[in-house]
Amino acid sequence: GAGVSQSPSNKVTEKGKDVELRCDPISGHTALYWYRQSLGQGLEFLIYFQGNSAPDKSGLPSDRFSAERTGGSVSTLTIQRTQQEDSAVYLCASSLAIYTGYNEQFFGPGTRLTVL
Amino acid sequence: KQEVTQIPAALSVPEGENLVLNCSFTDSAIYNLQWFRQDPGKGLTSLLLIQSSQREQTSGRLNASLDKSSGRSTLYIAASQPGDSATYLCAVRPKKVGNEKLTFGTGTRLTIIP
C-alpha cells in the first residue's frame, strides 16, 4: 500500500475485555514496530519484528500484551483483560530493514484505545 | 539509558519568521536521528533522517543538523507558515546490534501565528 495503515482507528472497550489492533505495513518493508503514546507521556517502544520474528519483546508492559506477525506482513497487537491504564494511542511503523545504518521508520495513523 | 530532551516544550512565532527547534541526547552511540511532526490526533510524519556520519540534511524549508559528539540536533524551519503548526519530535536509534528501539523526545509544540 501507499503507507502504513492501522485498524480500527478508534476502539472503546470495557475493562477486562480483550482487544486486537491491526497494522498493515508498507509493502516490501521487512521491519515492523509497535509504539504506545499515552496522554502526557512520550512515545514508548513496545516491540519490533524482523520478518515474522520478534527479537526484542522487552518493551511489552505486561504479559497481557502480545503481538504476532504473519507472512512477513500484517501484525496484530493483542491486549488481554484490558485495564484503564492501557488507554493510549497505539502506533505502528515499518521500515525497509533493520541492522543497517539507514532505516527510516514510517508511521501509521494510530489506533486510539479507550478502556472504560 | 538514552534520554532525549526537547526544549522548549512549546513555541509560538509569527508567520514568516525563521525558527530553530532543539533536541539533545545523552548517549552519542547512535546510528541515526530522525525528526517527525505530529498533527493533533494523527500519526507521525517523518521529516528528515540524519545518519551518524552526516552533519546535516535538508528538505525544502527544513534543515536538520547533527553534532553527535555534543549530543545535539537542531531543526531549522525557514519562512514559517501556519501549516507548520504541529508537534515536532526527534528520535534517536541506538548503535547497538539487536536494539532497534527509537528513543523519542517529548516534543516541541509549535504554533505559527498568522
Coordinates of N, CA, C and O in Angstrom, one line a residue, chain A residues 33 35 37 43 45 48 56 58 91 98-105 107-109 112, chain B residues 31-32 34 36 38 41-44 46 49 51 89 93 97-102 104:
Chain A
Y33 N 7.2 -2.1 13.7 CA 7.4 -1.7 15.1 C 6.0 -1.3 15.7 O 5.2 -0.7 15.0
Y35 N 4.5 1.1 18.9 CA 4.8 2.0 20.0 C 3.4 2.4 20.7 O 2.4 2.2 20.1
Q37 N 1.6 5.7 22.8 CA 1.6 7.1 23.2 C 0.5 7.4 24.1 O -0.7 7.4 23.7
L43 N 6.5 8.9 23.6 CA 6.3 7.7 22.8 C 7.1 6.5 23.4 O 8.3 6.7 23.6
F45 N 8.3 2.6 23.2 CA 8.5 1.4 22.3 C 7.9 0.2 23.0 O 8.1 -0.1 24.2
Y48 N 9.3 -5.0 18.3 CA 9.5 -4.9 16.8 C 9.7 -6.3 16.2 O 10.0 -7.2 16.9
D56 N 13.0 -8.7 20.2 CA 13.0 -7.9 21.4 C 11.6 -7.6 21.8 O 10.9 -6.8 21.2
S58 N 11.1 -6.8 25.1 CA 11.3 -6.2 26.4 C 10.4 -5.0 26.7 O 10.2 -4.6 27.8
L91 N 0.7 3.1 18.0 CA 1.2 3.5 16.7 C 2.0 2.3 16.2 O 2.8 1.7 16.9
I98 N 16.2 -3.7 9.2 CA 17.0 -3.3 10.3 C 18.4 -3.7 10.1 O 18.8 -4.1 9.0
Y99 N 19.2 -3.5 11.1 CA 20.7 -3.8 11.0 C 21.4 -3.1 9.9 O 22.3 -3.6 9.3
T100 N 20.8 -1.9 9.6 CA 21.5 -1.1 8.6 C 21.6 0.3 9.2 O 20.9 0.6 10.2
G101 N 22.5 1.1 8.7 CA 22.6 2.5 9.3 C 21.5 3.4 8.9 O 21.4 4.5 9.4
Y102 N 20.7 3.0 7.9 CA 19.7 3.8 7.4 C 18.4 3.0 7.4 O 18.2 2.2 6.6
N103 N 17.5 3.3 8.4 CA 16.2 2.6 8.4 C 15.2 3.5 8.8 O 14.7 3.5 9.9
E104 N 14.8 4.4 7.9 CA 13.8 5.4 8.2 C 12.5 4.7 8.5 O 12.0 3.8 7.8
Q105 N 11.9 5.1 9.7 CA 10.6 4.4 10.1 C 9.5 5.3 9.6 O 9.5 6.5 9.8
F107 N 5.3 5.9 10.0 CA 4.3 5.6 10.9 C 2.9 5.6 10.3 O 2.6 6.3 9.4
G108 N 2.0 4.7 10.9 CA 0.6 4.8 10.6 C -0.1 5.8 11.4 O 0.5 6.5 12.2
P109 N -1.4 6.0 11.2 CA -2.2 7.0 11.9 C -2.5 6.7 13.3 O -3.0 7.5 14.1
R112 N -6.6 4.7 18.5 CA -6.9 5.3 19.9 C -7.7 4.3 20.7 O -8.8 4.0 20.3
Chain B
Y31 N 22.9 5.3 15.6 CA 23.0 5.1 14.2 C 22.5 6.3 13.4 O 23.1 6.7 12.4
N32 N 21.4 6.8 13.9 CA 20.8 8.0 13.2 C 19.9 8.7 14.1 O 19.6 8.3 15.3
Q34 N 16.1 11.0 13.8 CA 15.0 11.2 12.9 C 14.2 12.3 13.5 O 13.9 12.3 14.7
F36 N 10.4 14.1 13.3 CA 9.0 13.9 12.9 C 8.1 15.1 13.2 O 8.5 15.9 14.1
Q38 N 3.9 15.7 14.2 CA 2.7 15.0 14.6 C 1.6 16.1 14.7 O 1.7 17.0 15.5
G41 N -4.2 14.4 16.9 CA -5.0 13.2 16.6 C -4.5 12.4 15.4 O -5.2 11.5 14.9
K42 N -3.3 12.6 15.0 CA -2.7 11.9 13.8 C -1.5 11.1 14.2 O -0.9 11.3 15.3
G43 N -1.0 10.4 13.3 CA 0.3 9.6 13.5 C 1.5 10.6 13.2 O 1.3 11.8 13.1
L44 N 2.6 10.0 13.1 CA 3.9 10.7 12.9 C 4.2 10.8 11.4 O 4.1 9.7 10.7
S46 N 7.4 11.4 9.0 CA 8.9 11.6 9.0 C 9.3 12.8 8.2 O 8.8 13.0 7.1
L49 N 15.9 12.3 8.2 CA 16.7 11.4 8.9 C 18.2 11.7 8.7 O 18.6 11.9 7.5
Q51 N 22.0 10.4 9.3 CA 22.8 9.3 9.8 C 24.0 9.8 10.7 O 24.3 11.0 10.6
L89 N 8.9 16.1 16.9 CA 9.5 15.1 17.8 C 10.9 14.7 17.1 O 10.9 14.5 15.9
R93 N 18.2 6.4 17.2 CA 18.3 5.0 17.1 C 19.6 4.6 17.6 O 20.6 5.0 17.1
V97 N 23.8 -3.5 18.1 CA 23.2 -4.6 17.3 C 22.0 -5.3 18.2 O 22.2 -5.6 19.3
G98 N 20.9 -5.4 17.5 CA 19.8 -6.0 18.2 C 18.9 -5.1 18.9 O 17.8 -5.4 19.4
N99 N 19.3 -3.8 19.1 CA 18.5 -2.8 19.7 C 18.0 -1.9 18.7 O 18.7 -1.0 18.2
E100 N 16.7 -2.1 18.3 CA 16.1 -1.3 17.3 C 15.1 -0.3 17.8 O 14.4 0.3 17.0
K101 N 15.1 0.0 19.1 CA 14.2 0.9 19.7 C 14.6 2.3 19.3 O 15.7 2.7 19.4
L102 N 13.6 3.1 18.9 CA 13.8 4.5 18.8 C 13.5 5.1 20.1 O 12.4 4.7 20.7
F104 N 12.4 8.5 21.9 CA 11.8 9.8 21.4 C 12.0 10.8 22.5 O 12.0 10.6 23.7

